[in-house]
Coordinates of C-alpha atoms and ligand atoms in Angstrom, one line a residue:
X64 CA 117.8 66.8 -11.4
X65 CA 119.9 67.2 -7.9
X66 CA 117.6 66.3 -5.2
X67 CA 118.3 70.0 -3.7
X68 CA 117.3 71.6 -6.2
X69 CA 113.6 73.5 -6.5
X70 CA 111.0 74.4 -6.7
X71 CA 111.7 76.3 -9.9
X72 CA 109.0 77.1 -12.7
X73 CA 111.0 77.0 -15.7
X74 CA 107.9 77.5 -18.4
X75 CA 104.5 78.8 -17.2
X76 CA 102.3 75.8 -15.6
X77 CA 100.7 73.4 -16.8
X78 CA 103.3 73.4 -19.8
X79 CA 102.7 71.8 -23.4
X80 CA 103.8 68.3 -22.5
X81 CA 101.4 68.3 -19.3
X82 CA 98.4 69.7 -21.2
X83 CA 98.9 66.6 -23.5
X84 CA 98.6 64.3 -20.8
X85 CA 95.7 66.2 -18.9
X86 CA 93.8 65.9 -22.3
X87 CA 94.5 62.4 -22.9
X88 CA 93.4 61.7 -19.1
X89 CA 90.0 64.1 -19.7
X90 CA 89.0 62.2 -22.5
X91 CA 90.2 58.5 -21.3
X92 CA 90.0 58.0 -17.8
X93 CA 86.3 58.3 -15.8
X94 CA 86.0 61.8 -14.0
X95 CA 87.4 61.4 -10.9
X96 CA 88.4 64.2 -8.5
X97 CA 91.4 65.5 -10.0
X98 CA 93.1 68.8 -8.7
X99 CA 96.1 70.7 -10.1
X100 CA 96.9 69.9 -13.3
X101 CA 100.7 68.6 -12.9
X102 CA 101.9 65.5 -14.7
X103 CA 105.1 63.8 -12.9
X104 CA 108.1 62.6 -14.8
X105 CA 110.0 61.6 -12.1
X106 CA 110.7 61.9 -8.0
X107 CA 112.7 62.1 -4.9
X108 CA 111.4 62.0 -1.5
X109 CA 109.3 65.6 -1.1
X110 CA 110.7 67.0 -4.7
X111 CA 109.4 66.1 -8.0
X112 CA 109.7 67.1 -12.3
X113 CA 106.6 68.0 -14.0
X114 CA 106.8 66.8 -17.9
X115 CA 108.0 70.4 -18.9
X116 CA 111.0 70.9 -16.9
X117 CA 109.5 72.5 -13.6
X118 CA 110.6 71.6 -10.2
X119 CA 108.3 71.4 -7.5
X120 CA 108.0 70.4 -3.6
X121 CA 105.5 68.1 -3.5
X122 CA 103.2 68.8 0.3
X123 CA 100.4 65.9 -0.8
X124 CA 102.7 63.3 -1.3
X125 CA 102.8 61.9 3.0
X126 CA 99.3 60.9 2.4
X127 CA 100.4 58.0 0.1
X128 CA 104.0 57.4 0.3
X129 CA 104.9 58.8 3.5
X130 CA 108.5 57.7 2.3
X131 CA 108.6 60.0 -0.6
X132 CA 108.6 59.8 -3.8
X133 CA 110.8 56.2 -4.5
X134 CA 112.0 55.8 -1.3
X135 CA 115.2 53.9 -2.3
X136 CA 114.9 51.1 0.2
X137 CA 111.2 50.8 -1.0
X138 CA 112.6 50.2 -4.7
X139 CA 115.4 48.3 -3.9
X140 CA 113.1 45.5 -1.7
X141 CA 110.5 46.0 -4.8
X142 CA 113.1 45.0 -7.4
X143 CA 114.3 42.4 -5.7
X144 CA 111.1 41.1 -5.2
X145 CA 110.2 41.4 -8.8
X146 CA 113.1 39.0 -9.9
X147 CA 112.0 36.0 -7.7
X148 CA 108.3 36.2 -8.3
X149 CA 105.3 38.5 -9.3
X150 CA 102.4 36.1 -7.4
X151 CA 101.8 33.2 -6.2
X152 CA 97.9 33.0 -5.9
X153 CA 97.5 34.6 -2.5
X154 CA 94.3 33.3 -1.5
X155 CA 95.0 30.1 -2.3
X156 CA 98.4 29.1 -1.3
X157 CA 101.4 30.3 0.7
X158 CA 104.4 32.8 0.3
X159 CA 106.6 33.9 3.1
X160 CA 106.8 37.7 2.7
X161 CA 102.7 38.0 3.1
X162 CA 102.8 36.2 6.9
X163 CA 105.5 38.3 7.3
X164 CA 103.7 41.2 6.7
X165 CA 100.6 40.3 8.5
X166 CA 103.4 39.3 11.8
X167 CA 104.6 43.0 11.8
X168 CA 101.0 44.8 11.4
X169 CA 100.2 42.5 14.1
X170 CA 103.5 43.5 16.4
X171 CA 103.4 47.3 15.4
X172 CA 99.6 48.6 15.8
X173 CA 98.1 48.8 19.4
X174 CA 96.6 46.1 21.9
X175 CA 97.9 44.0 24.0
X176 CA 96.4 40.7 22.7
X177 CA 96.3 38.2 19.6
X178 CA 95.5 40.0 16.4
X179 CA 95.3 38.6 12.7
X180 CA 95.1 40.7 9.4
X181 CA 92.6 41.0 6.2
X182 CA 95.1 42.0 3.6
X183 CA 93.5 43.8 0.5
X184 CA 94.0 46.4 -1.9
X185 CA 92.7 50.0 -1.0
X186 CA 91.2 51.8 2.0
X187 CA 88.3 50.7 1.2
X188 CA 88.3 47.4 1.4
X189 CA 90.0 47.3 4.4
X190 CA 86.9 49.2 5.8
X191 CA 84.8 46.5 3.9
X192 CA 85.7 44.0 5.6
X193 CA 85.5 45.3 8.8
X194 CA 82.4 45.3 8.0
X195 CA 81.9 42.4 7.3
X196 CA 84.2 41.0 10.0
X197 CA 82.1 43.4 12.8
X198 CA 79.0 41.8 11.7
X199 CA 80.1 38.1 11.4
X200 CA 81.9 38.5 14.9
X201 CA 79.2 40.5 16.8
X202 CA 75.8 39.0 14.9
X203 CA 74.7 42.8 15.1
X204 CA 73.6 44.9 12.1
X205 CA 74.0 48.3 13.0
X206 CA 77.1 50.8 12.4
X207 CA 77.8 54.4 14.1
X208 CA 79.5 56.5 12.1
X209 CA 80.6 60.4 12.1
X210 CA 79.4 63.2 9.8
X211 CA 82.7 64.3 7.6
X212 CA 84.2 60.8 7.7
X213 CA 85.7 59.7 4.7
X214 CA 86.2 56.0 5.0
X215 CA 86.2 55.1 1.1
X216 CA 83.4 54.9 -1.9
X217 CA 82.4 51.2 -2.7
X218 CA 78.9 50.9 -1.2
X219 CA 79.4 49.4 2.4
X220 CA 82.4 52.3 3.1
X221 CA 79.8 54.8 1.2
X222 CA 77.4 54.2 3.4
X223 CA 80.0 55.0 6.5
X224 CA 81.3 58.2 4.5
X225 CA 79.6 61.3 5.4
X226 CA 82.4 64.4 4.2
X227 CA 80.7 65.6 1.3
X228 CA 77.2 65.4 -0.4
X229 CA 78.6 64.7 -3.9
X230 CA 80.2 61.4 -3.0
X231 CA 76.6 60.2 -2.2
X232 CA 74.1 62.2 -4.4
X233 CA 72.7 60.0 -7.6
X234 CA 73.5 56.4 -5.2
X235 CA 70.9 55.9 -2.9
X236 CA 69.9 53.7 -1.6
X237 CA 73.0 53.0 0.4
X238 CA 73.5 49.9 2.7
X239 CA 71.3 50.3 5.4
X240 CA 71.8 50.4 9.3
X241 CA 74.2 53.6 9.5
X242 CA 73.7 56.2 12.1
X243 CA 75.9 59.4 11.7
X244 CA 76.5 61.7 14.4
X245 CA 78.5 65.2 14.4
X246 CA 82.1 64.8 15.1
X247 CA 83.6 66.5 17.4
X248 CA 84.9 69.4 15.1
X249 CA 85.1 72.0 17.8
X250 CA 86.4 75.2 15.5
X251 CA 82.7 74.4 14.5
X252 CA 80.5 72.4 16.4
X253 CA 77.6 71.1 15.5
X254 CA 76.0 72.4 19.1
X255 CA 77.1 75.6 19.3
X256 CA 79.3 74.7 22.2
X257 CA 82.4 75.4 24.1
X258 CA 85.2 72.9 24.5
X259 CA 86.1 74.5 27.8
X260 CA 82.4 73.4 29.0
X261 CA 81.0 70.7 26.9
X262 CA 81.6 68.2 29.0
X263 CA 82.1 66.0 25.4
X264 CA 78.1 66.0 24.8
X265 CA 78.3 65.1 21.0
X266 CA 79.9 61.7 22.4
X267 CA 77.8 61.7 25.6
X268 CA 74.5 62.0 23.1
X269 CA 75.5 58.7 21.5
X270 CA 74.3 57.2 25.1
X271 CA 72.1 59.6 26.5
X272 CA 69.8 60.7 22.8
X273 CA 70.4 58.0 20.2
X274 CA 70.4 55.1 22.6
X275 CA 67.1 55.6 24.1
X276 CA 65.4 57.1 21.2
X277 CA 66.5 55.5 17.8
X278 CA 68.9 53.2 18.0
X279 CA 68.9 50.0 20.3
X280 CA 72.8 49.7 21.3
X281 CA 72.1 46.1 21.7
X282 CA 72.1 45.8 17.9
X283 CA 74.9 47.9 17.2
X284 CA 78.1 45.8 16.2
X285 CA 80.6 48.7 15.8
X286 CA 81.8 52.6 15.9
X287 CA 83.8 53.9 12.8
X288 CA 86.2 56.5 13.4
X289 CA 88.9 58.3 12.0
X290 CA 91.0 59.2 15.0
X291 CA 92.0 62.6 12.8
X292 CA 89.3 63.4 10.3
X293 CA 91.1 63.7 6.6
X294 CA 88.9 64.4 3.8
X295 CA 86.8 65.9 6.4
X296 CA 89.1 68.8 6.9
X297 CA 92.0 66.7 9.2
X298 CA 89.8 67.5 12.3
X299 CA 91.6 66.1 15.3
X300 CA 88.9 65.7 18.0
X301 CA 90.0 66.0 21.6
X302 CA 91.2 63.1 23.8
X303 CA 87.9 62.9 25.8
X304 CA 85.5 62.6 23.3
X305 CA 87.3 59.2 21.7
X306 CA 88.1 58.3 24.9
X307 CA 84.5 58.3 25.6
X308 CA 83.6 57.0 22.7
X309 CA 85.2 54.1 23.4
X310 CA 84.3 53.8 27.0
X311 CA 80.4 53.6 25.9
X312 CA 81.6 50.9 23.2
X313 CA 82.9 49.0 26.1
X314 CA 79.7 49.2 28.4
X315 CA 77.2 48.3 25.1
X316 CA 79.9 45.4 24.0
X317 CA 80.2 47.4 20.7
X318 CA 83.4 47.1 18.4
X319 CA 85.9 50.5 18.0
X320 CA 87.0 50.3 14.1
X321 CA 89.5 53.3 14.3
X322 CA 89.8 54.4 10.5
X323 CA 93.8 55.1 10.1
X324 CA 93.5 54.6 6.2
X325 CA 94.5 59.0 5.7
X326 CA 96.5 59.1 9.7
X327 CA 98.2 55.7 10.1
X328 CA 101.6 55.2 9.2
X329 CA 103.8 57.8 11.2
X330 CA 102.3 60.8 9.6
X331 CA 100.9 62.1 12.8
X332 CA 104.4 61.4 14.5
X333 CA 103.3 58.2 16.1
X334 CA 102.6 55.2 14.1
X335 CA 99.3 55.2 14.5
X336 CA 97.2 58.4 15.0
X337 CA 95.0 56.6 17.5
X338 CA 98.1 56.2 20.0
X339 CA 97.5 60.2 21.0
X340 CA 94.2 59.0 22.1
X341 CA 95.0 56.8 24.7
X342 CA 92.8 54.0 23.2
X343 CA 93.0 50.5 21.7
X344 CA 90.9 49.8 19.2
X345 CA 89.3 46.2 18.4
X346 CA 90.1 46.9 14.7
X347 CA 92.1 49.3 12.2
X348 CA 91.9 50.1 8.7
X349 CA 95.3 50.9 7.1
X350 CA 96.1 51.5 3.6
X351 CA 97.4 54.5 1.4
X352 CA 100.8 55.0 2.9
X353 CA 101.6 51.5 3.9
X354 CA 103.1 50.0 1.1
X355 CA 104.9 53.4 -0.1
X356 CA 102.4 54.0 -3.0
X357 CA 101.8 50.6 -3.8
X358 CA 98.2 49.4 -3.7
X359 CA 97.9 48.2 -0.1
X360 CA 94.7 47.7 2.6
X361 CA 94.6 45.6 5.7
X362 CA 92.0 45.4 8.4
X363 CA 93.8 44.5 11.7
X364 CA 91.7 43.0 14.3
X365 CA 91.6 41.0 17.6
X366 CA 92.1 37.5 16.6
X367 CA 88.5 36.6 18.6
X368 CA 87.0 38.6 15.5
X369 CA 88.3 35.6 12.7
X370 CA 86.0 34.7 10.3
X371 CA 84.9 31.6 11.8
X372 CA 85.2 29.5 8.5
X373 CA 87.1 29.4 4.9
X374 CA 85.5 30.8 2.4
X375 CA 83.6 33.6 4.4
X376 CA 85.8 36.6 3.3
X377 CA 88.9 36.6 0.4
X378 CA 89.9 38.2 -2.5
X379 CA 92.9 37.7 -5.3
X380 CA 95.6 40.1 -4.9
X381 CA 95.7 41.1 -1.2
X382 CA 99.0 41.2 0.1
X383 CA 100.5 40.7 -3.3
X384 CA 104.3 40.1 -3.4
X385 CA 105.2 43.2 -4.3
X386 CA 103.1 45.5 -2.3
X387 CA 103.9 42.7 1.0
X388 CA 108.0 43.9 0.1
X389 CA 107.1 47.1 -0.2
X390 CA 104.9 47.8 2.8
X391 CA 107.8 45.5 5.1
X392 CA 110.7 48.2 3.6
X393 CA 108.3 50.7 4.4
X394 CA 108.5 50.0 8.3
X395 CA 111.7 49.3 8.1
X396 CA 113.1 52.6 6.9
X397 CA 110.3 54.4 9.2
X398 CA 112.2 52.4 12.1
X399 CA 115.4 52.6 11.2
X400 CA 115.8 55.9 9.8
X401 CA 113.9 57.4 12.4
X402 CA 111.2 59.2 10.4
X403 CA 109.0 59.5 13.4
X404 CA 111.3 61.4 15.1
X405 CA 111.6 63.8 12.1
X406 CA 108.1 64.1 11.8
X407 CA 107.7 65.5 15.3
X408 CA 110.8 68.2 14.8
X409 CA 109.6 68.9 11.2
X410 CA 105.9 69.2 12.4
X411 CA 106.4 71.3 15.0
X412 CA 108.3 73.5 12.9
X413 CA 105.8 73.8 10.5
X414 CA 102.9 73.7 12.6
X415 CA 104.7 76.9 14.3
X416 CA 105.2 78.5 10.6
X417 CA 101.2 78.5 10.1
X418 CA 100.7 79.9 13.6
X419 CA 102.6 82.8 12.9
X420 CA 100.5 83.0 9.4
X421 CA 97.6 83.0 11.7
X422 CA 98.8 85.8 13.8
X423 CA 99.9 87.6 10.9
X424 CA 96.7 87.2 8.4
X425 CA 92.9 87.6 9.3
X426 CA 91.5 85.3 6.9
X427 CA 93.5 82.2 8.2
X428 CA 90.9 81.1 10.7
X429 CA 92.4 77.8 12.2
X430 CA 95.5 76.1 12.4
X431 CA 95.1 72.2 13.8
X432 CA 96.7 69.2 13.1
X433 CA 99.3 66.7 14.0
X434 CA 102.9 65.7 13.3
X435 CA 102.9 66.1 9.9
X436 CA 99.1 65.7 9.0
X437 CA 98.4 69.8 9.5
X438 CA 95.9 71.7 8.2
X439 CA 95.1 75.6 7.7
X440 CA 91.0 76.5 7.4
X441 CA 90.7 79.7 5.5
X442 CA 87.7 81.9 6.4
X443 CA 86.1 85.4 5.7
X444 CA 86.3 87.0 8.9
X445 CA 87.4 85.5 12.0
X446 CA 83.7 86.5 14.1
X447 CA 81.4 84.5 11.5
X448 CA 83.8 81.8 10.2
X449 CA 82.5 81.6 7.4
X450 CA 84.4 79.4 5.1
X451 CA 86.7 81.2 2.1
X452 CA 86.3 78.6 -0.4
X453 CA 87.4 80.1 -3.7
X454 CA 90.4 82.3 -1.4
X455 CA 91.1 78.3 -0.5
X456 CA 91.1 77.6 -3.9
X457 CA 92.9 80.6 -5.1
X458 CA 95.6 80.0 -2.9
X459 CA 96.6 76.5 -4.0
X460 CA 96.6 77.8 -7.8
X461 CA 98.7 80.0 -6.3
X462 CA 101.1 77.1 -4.8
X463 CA 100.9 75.4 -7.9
X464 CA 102.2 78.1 -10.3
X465 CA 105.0 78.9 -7.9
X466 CA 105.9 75.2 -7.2
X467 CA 104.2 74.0 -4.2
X468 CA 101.7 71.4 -4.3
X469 CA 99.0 71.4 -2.4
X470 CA 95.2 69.9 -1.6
X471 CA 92.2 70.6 0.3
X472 CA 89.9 69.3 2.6
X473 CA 87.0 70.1 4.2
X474 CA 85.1 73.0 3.0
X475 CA 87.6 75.9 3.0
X476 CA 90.8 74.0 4.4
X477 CA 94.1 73.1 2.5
X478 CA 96.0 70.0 4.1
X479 CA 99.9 69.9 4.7
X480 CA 101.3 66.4 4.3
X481 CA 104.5 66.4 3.2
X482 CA 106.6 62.9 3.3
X483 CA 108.2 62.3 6.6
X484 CA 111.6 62.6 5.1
X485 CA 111.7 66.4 4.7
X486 CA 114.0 68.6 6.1
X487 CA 113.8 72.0 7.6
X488 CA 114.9 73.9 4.4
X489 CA 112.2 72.0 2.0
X490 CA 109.8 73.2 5.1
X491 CA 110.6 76.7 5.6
X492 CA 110.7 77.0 1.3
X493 CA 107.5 75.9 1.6
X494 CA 106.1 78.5 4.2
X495 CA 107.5 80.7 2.4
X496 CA 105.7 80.0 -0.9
X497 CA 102.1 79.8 1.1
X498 CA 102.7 83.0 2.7
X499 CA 103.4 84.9 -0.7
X500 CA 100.6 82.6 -2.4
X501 CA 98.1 83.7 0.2
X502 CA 99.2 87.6 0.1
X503 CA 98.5 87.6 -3.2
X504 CA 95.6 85.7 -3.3
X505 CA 94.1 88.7 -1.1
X506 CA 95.2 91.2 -3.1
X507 CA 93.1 90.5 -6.1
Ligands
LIG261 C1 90.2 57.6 6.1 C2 90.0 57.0 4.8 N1 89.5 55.8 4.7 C3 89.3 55.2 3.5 C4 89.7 55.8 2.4 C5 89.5 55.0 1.1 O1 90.7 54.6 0.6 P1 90.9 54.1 -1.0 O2 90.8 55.4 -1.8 O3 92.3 53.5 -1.0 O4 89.8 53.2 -1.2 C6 90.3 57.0 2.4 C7 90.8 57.7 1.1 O5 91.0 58.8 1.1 C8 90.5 57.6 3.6 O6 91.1 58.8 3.7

C-alpha cells in the first residue's frame, strides 16, 4: 500500500475476512462498545487496510495515537527498546527511561512549581489515583464532578463519570461523596440561559447553591474536569466558567484535577487542552495518546500532593519500558516535527470545512471544537434542537462504506480526531466523504 493512496472500497464493507474476525471477537471478547465493524491489517499515520483489501482514512485514530498509525520514530525507539529489556520490576527497582519520562511530563505540562508523576496503565487509573492522591493530600472526602464527563469505568473514575446512563445502570452503589453539576454545554444548557448574559451561573451555583445548601466546601478535596468534554460530545466550555471554576477552588483550598486523558497531547493544538484556559491545574490525568497507542496513564501533580509514605499507592507495570520509549518518542516527534503547528493550520481548515456544511445543511446544528479535537452535533431542526441520533448514526455507516472512519459522542454528535500528522489533501478528502455521506443520509 503507498501511503497516498485511499480511501478506496475495493469489495463491499465489512468483507469476508473482517466478518471472520468480528465473529470471532462477538463470541470471544466481553461486549464492549464496539462501533464499525472494520478489522485493521496494517497502517500509516491517518491511512489504514482493512483485512479485505479496502483503504480507508482513519478520523478516530488522534484520540489514541495522535502520531498515527506506527509513527516510525515511535517504532523505531520501541524496537530498540525491546532488544535491551522488556521490564525491570518498576515498582520495585530502577530503570533510566521511566525517570526520564516522569522529568519530561513534569517539564512539559503547566505550573510553575515542583511536580512528580503516578505512572499507570490507562485513563483510568490515572484518575484513580488522583483520587486517591486528592484525598491523602487534602484529608477531605468529597469530589465535584460534571454531568457528561467521561473520566474512565473502574469504580472510583465511575463514580466521577456522568456521560451516559448505561455506563452506570446495573452498578450501584458507586463510591460515595460525588456531586455532579451541569457543564457548561452552552449549545444546550442545562438553565436555559444565554452565554451573552449568564454571567457563568452553572460555575457561580457551585458557590452560591451547592455550598450553602448540600455540600460543605470545607470537605471537598477536589474538582474533576475535562477542560473539553470527549465522550460527552467534545463540549468546550468557555474560558470564564473554568476560570471560575478554579478561582472558587482557590478561595475553598479545593484541588483542580483537569481530566486531559481524551484532550492532552497536542490534539487541541496546544499540548495540553487546559492551556486555552488560562489555568493551572494542581493535577492532570494523561493517558490514551501519550505513549502512541501503547498502554500509558499518569497522574501529574504538585510535588506538595506525594504520597507521604512507601507503600501508600503502586502498581506493576506503570511506566513499563516500552510504553516509557514510546511515550518519550512521542514528544519528541510532536516537538520536533512540529505537529502542533500542523494541528492548528489542519484544524482550522477543517473546522472551516464543517462551517460551511453548517451553512449549507439544516440538520447540522453545531460545529465546536478545537485544533484537531472537532465535533459536528446533528439535529432535527435547528429551532428545537432536538438531537438526530439515527441521522448521526446513518451518517457514520455512511463514512464507513465509503472509507472514512468515524465515531460519536454525545447524544447525536460525531467527533473529528484525525492524527496530527495529516495533511490538507487527507482533510479536504475527508470533507468531502461527510458531505456526500450526509446528503445521502437525508435522502432516504
Ligand atoms: C477524559 C477521559 N478520561 C478517562 C478515560 C478512561 O481512559 P481508559 O479507557 O484508558 O481507562 C477516558 C476514555 O475514554 C477519557 O476520555
Amino acid at each position: 500500500m503507498r501511503l497516498t493512496e485511499g480511501p478506496k472500497i475495493r469489495v463491499p464493507v465489512p468483507g469476508e475476512e473482517t466478518k471472520r474476525i468480528v465473529s470471532l471477537d462477538e463470541t470471544y471478547l466481553a461486549t464492549g462498545t464496539k462501533g464499525s465493524p472494520v478489522a485493521i491489517k496494517w497502517g500509516r499515520g491517518v491511512r489504514f487496510e482493512d483485512l479485505d483489501g479496502n483503504l480507508f482514512l482513519d478520523f478516530t485514530n488522534g484520540m489514541v495515537a495522535g502520531t498515527g498509525h506506527s509513527h516510525p520514530r515511535v517504532v523505531r525507539a520501541i524496537q530498540e527498546q525491546a532488544e535491551k529489556f522488556l521490564f525491570f520490576n518498576g515498582p520495585d527497582f530502577y530503570y533510566e527511561v521511566q525517570s526520564r519520562i516522569a522529568q519530561k511530563l513534569c517539564q512539559i505540562t503547566p505550573g510553575d512549581f515542583p511536580k512528580k508523576v503516578f505512572l499507570s496503565n490507562s485513563g483510568a487509573e490515572a484518575n484513580e489515583a488522583a483520587l486517591k492522591l486528592s484525598r491523602s493530600a487534602t484529608g477531605k472526602k468529597q469530589f465535584v464532578a460534571f454531568l457528561g464527563a467521561f473520566h474512565g469505568r473502574t469504580m472510583g473514575a465511575l463514580a466521577l463519570t456522568a456521560s451516559k446512563v448505561v455506563q452506570r445502570e446495573s452498578f450501584f452503589p458507586m463510591m460515595p461523596g460525588v456531586t455532579h453539576l451541569p457543564f457548561a454545554y452552552c449549545y444546550r444548557c442545562a438553565y436555559k440561559m444565554k452565554p451573552e448574559t449568564c454571567n457563568f451561573w452553572c460555575a457561580q451555583i457551585l458557590e452560591d447553591l451547592y455550598f450553602k445548601s448540600v455540600l460543605p466546601p470545607e470537605e471537598v478535596a477536589a474538582v474533576f474536569m475535562e477542560p473539553v468534554q470527549g465522550e460527552g460530545g467534545y463540549v468546550v466550555p468557555p474560558v470564564g466558567f473554568v476560570q471560575k471554576i478554579k478561582k472558587i477552588c482557590e478561595k475553598y483550598d479545593i484541588l483542580f484535577v483537569a481530566d486531559e486523558v481524551q484532550s492532552g497531547f497536542g490534539k487541541t493544538g496546544e499540548m495540553f487542552a487546559i492551556q486555552h484556559f488560562g489555568v493551572v491545574p494542581d493535577v492532570i490525568n494523561l493517558g490514551k495518546a501519550m505513549a502512541s497507542g501503547l498502554p500509558m496513564g499518569a497522574t501529574v501533580f504538585n510535588s506538595e500532593l506525594d504520597f507521604p509514605v512507601q507503600g501508600r499507592h503502586s502498581n506493576t507495570f506503570g511506566g513499563n519500558p516500552i510504553s516509557a520509549v514510546a511515550a518519550l518518542a512521542t514528544i519528541e516527534a510532536i516537538e520536533e516535527e512540529k505537529l502542533l503547528e500542523n494541528t492548528r493550520r489542519m484544524g482550522d481548515l477543517f473546522k472551516k470545512g464543517l462551517m460551511d456544511l453548517m451553512a449549507d445543511i439544516e440538520e447540522v446544528g453545531d460545529v465546536r471544537g478545537l485544533g484537531l479535537m472537532l465535533a459536528i452535533e446533528l439535529v432535527k431542526d435547528r429551532e428545537t434542537k432536538t438531537p438526530a441520533r439515527e441521522l448521526r448514526d446513518k451518517v457514520i455507516e455512511n463514512c464507513y462504506k465509503n472509507g472514512l472512519l468515524l465515531l460519536p459522542c454525545g447524544t447525536s454528535a460525531i467527533r473529528f480526531t484525525p492524527a496530527m500528522v495529516i495533511n490538507r489533501e487527507e482533510v479536504e478528502k475527508g470533507l468531502e466523504i461527510l458531505r456526500e455521506s450526509i446528503l445521502t443520509a437525508l435522502k432516504n
